[in-house]
Amino acid sequence: MRIGIYPGSFDPITNGHMDILKRAAALFDKVILLLAVNPSKKSTFSVEERLKMMKEAVKDMPNVEVDFTSGFTVNYAKKVGSSHIIRGLRAVTDFEYEFQLAAANKFVDSDVDMVFLMAGQTTSFISSSMINELHKNGADISPLVPPSVVEAYSHL
Ligand code: ADP
């Protein structure tokens, strides 16, 4: 079975993430949407809140599972028998970071490979921090995020 891991902070999950996830789910037998917890990064939502939103967003996707790790994604991938890590690319600015990350991952485990999918035309401007800014300024974020995220913001 071909397993792909799609890691990220998902703080919160957006329709940009969902676009990459749907396309990845068509490429792999199973995709694990992995909350890669970085304790030193300040977050808007707790790990539990983020997982809840992610699980709700993928509930109709039969070959997608949600999990989390506080360690390296490459180590998680090895543990579950995957050698493919999926990432999305929005702009040149993403490329620099992703290029470094790919090299670091290869350094830790040379068997692992990164799979990059280009952001969709209509979702490429979406980022979690952009959603936060829009929400703070009273914009309607519902066209840009799954319903579970709109719900979570209403409790913030
Ligand atoms: P991280 O902190 O690991 O970058 P993010 O949750 O910000 O976590 O992003 C996870 C992955 O999804 C990254 O590869 C990022 O480039 C990608 N991504 C984020 N937003 C979009 C989008 N709108 N379109 C395509 N890919 C995206």
GROMACS .gro file of C-alpha atoms and ligand atoms in nm:
model
  183
    1MET     CA    1   0.000   0.000   0.000
    2ARG     CA    2   0.132   0.342  -0.100
    3ILE     CA    3   0.101   0.586   0.191
    4GLY     CA    4   0.158   0.961   0.165
    5ILE     CA    5   0.206   1.188   0.466
    6TYR     CA    6   0.080   1.547   0.444
    7PRO     CA    7   0.232   1.731   0.742
    8GLY     CA    8   0.176   2.087   0.859
    9SER     CA    9   0.075   2.318   1.142
   10PHE     CA   10  -0.286   2.344   1.018
   11ASP     CA   11  -0.349   2.640   1.250
   12PRO     CA   12  -0.621   2.626   1.123
   13ILE     CA   13  -0.674   2.396   0.823
   14THR     CA   14  -0.783   2.595   0.514
   15ASN     CA   15  -0.932   2.527   0.172
   16GLY     CA   16  -0.577   2.562   0.037
   17HIS     CA   17  -0.472   2.263   0.249
   18MET     CA   18  -0.790   2.079   0.147
   19ASP     CA   19  -0.713   2.131  -0.222
   20ILE     CA   20  -0.367   1.974  -0.183
   21LEU     CA   21  -0.512   1.696   0.034
   22LYS     CA   22  -0.783   1.600  -0.219
   23ARG     CA   23  -0.530   1.582  -0.500
   24ALA     CA   24  -0.288   1.380  -0.285
   25ALA     CA   25  -0.568   1.140  -0.191
   26ALA     CA   26  -0.607   1.063  -0.562
   27LEU     CA   27  -0.235   0.981  -0.592
   28PHE     CA   28  -0.191   0.757  -0.287
   29ASP     CA   29  -0.382   0.457  -0.149
   30LYS     CA   30  -0.385   0.631   0.188
   31VAL     CA   31  -0.293   0.982   0.302
   32ILE     CA   32  -0.219   1.071   0.663
   33LEU     CA   33  -0.296   1.434   0.737
   34LEU     CA   34  -0.036   1.489   1.005
   35LEU     CA   35  -0.040   1.767   1.259
   36ALA     CA   36   0.331   1.822   1.311
   37VAL     CA   37   0.338   1.998   1.646
   38ASN     CA   38   0.606   2.258   1.693
   39PRO     CA   39   0.589   2.362   2.062
   40SER     CA   40   0.811   2.666   2.007
   41LYS     CA   41   0.572   2.810   1.745
   42LYS     CA   42   0.296   3.032   1.883
   43SER     CA   43  -0.040   2.897   1.772
   44THR     CA   44  -0.395   3.031   1.752
   45PHE     CA   45  -0.561   2.696   1.822
   46SER     CA   46  -0.459   2.417   2.062
   47VAL     CA   47  -0.349   2.077   1.931
   48GLU     CA   48  -0.686   1.931   2.033
   49GLU     CA   49  -0.882   2.207   1.856
   50ARG     CA   50  -0.675   2.172   1.539
   51LEU     CA   51  -0.717   1.792   1.535
   52LYS     CA   52  -1.092   1.828   1.583
   53MET     CA   53  -1.121   2.068   1.287
   54MET     CA   54  -0.900   1.843   1.070
   55LYS     CA   55  -1.098   1.526   1.155
   56GLU     CA   56  -1.428   1.696   1.079
   57ALA     CA   57  -1.294   1.832   0.748
   58VAL     CA   58  -1.185   1.487   0.622
   59LYS     CA   59  -1.479   1.284   0.750
   60ASP     CA   60  -1.605   1.212   0.396
   61MET     CA   61  -1.263   1.118   0.258
   62PRO     CA   62  -1.234   0.738   0.298
   63ASN     CA   63  -0.859   0.710   0.238
   64VAL     CA   64  -0.753   0.999   0.464
   65GLU     CA   65  -0.659   0.965   0.831
   66VAL     CA   66  -0.564   1.234   1.081
   67ASP     CA   67  -0.280   1.199   1.330
   68PHE     CA   68  -0.024   1.411   1.511
   69THR     CA   69   0.343   1.395   1.604
   70SER     CA   70   0.573   1.610   1.811
   71GLY     CA   71   0.878   1.456   1.646
   72PHE     CA   72   1.027   1.470   1.298
   73THR     CA   73   0.785   1.394   1.014
   74VAL     CA   74   1.047   1.170   0.850
   75ASN     CA   75   1.062   0.953   1.162
   76TYR     CA   76   0.682   0.933   1.167
   77ALA     CA   77   0.683   0.839   0.797
   78LYS     CA   78   0.929   0.557   0.859
   79LYS     CA   79   0.721   0.428   1.151
   80VAL     CA   80   0.409   0.394   0.935
   81GLY     CA   81   0.595   0.256   0.632
   82SER     CA   82   0.574   0.565   0.412
   83SER     CA   83   0.852   0.723   0.211
   84HIS     CA   84   0.653   1.011   0.062
   85ILE     CA   85   0.596   1.347   0.227
   86ILE     CA   86   0.350   1.578   0.051
   87ARG     CA   87   0.382   1.956   0.059
   88GLY     CA   88   0.205   2.238  -0.121
   89LEU     CA   89   0.377   2.521  -0.307
   90ARG     CA   90   0.211   2.860  -0.329
   91ALA     CA   91   0.482   3.098  -0.442
   92VAL     CA   92   0.854   3.139  -0.479
   93THR     CA   93   0.863   3.232  -0.111
   94ASP     CA   94   0.746   2.878  -0.023
   95PHE     CA   95   1.010   2.728  -0.249
   96GLU     CA   96   1.311   2.851  -0.048
   97TYR     CA   97   1.180   2.701   0.274
   98GLU     CA   98   1.057   2.377   0.115
   99PHE     CA   99   1.388   2.329  -0.067
  100GLN     CA  100   1.576   2.349   0.264
  101LEU     CA  101   1.325   2.125   0.435
  102ALA     CA  102   1.358   1.863   0.159
  103ALA     CA  103   1.737   1.861   0.201
  104ALA     CA  104   1.707   1.834   0.581
  105ASN     CA  105   1.463   1.544   0.547
  106LYS     CA  106   1.699   1.363   0.307
  107PHE     CA  107   1.979   1.419   0.559
  108VAL     CA  108   1.776   1.249   0.832
  109ASP     CA  109   1.647   0.968   0.608
  110SER     CA  110   1.776   0.924   0.253
  111ASP     CA  111   1.485   0.690   0.165
  112VAL     CA  112   1.227   0.960   0.206
  113ASP     CA  113   1.109   1.172  -0.087
  114MET     CA  114   0.907   1.492  -0.096
  115VAL     CA  115   0.613   1.526  -0.333
  116PHE     CA  116   0.519   1.885  -0.421
  117LEU     CA  117   0.182   1.988  -0.554
  118MET     CA  118   0.122   2.336  -0.694
  119ALA     CA  119  -0.142   2.541  -0.514
  120GLY     CA  120  -0.475   2.565  -0.694
  121GLN     CA  121  -0.545   2.888  -0.883
  122THR     CA  122  -0.831   2.992  -0.658
  123THR     CA  123  -0.674   2.885  -0.327
  124SER     CA  124  -0.310   2.989  -0.372
  125PHE     CA  125  -0.347   3.311  -0.168
  126ILE     CA  126  -0.484   3.133   0.139
  127SER     CA  127  -0.265   3.081   0.446
  128SER     CA  128  -0.358   3.012   0.807
  129SER     CA  129  -0.217   3.350   0.913
  130MET     CA  130  -0.417   3.524   0.639
  131ILE     CA  131  -0.734   3.358   0.773
  132ASN     CA  132  -0.651   3.487   1.120
  133GLU     CA  133  -0.601   3.840   0.991
  134LEU     CA  134  -0.923   3.831   0.790
  135HIS     CA  135  -1.116   3.701   1.089
  136LYS     CA  136  -0.970   3.965   1.324
  137ASN     CA  137  -1.085   4.232   1.082
  138GLY     CA  138  -1.438   4.101   1.063
  139ALA     CA  139  -1.423   3.945   0.714
  140ASP     CA  140  -1.638   3.642   0.626
  141ILE     CA  141  -1.389   3.355   0.613
  142SER     CA  142  -1.647   3.087   0.529
  143PRO     CA  143  -1.556   3.065   0.155
  144LEU     CA  144  -1.191   2.998   0.247
  145VAL     CA  145  -1.202   2.731   0.518
  146PRO     CA  146  -1.395   2.410   0.600
  147PRO     CA  147  -1.718   2.463   0.804
  148SER     CA  148  -1.550   2.315   1.117
  149VAL     CA  149  -1.305   2.608   1.116
  150VAL     CA  150  -1.581   2.871   1.091
  151GLU     CA  151  -1.742   2.698   1.389
  152ALA     CA  152  -1.416   2.700   1.590
  153TYR     CA  153  -1.362   3.073   1.531
  154SER     CA  154  -1.711   3.143   1.659
  155HIS     CA  155  -1.597   3.004   2.000
  156LEU     CA  156  -1.270   3.201   2.015
  157ADP     P1  157   0.397   2.449   0.803
  157ADP     O1  158   0.411   2.525   0.931
  157ADP     O2  159   0.455   2.310   0.810
  157ADP     O3  160   0.441   2.522   0.679
  157ADP     P2  161   0.121   2.492   0.714
  157ADP     O4  162  -0.001   2.439   0.781
  157ADP     O5  163   0.139   2.637   0.706
  157ADP     O6  164   0.240   2.421   0.792
  157ADP     O7  165   0.132   2.431   0.567
  157ADP     C1  166   0.140   2.294   0.544
  157ADP     C2  167   0.170   2.270   0.396
  157ADP     O8  168   0.060   2.315   0.315
  157ADP     C3  169   0.293   2.346   0.342
  157ADP     O9  170   0.357   2.265   0.245
  157ADP     C4  171   0.232   2.468   0.276
  157ADP    O10  172   0.315   2.520   0.175
  157ADP     C5  173   0.105   2.408   0.219
  157ADP     N1  174   0.000   2.509   0.199
  157ADP     C6  175  -0.048   2.598   0.289
  157ADP     N2  176  -0.144   2.675   0.235
  157ADP     C7  177  -0.157   2.633   0.106
  157ADP     C8  178  -0.239   2.677  -0.006
  157ADP     N3  179  -0.323   2.778   0.005
  157ADP     N4  180  -0.225   2.611  -0.123
  157ADP     C9  181  -0.136   2.509  -0.134
  157ADP     N5  182  -0.056   2.466  -0.035
  157ADP    C10  183  -0.065   2.527   0.084
   0.00000   0.00000   0.00000
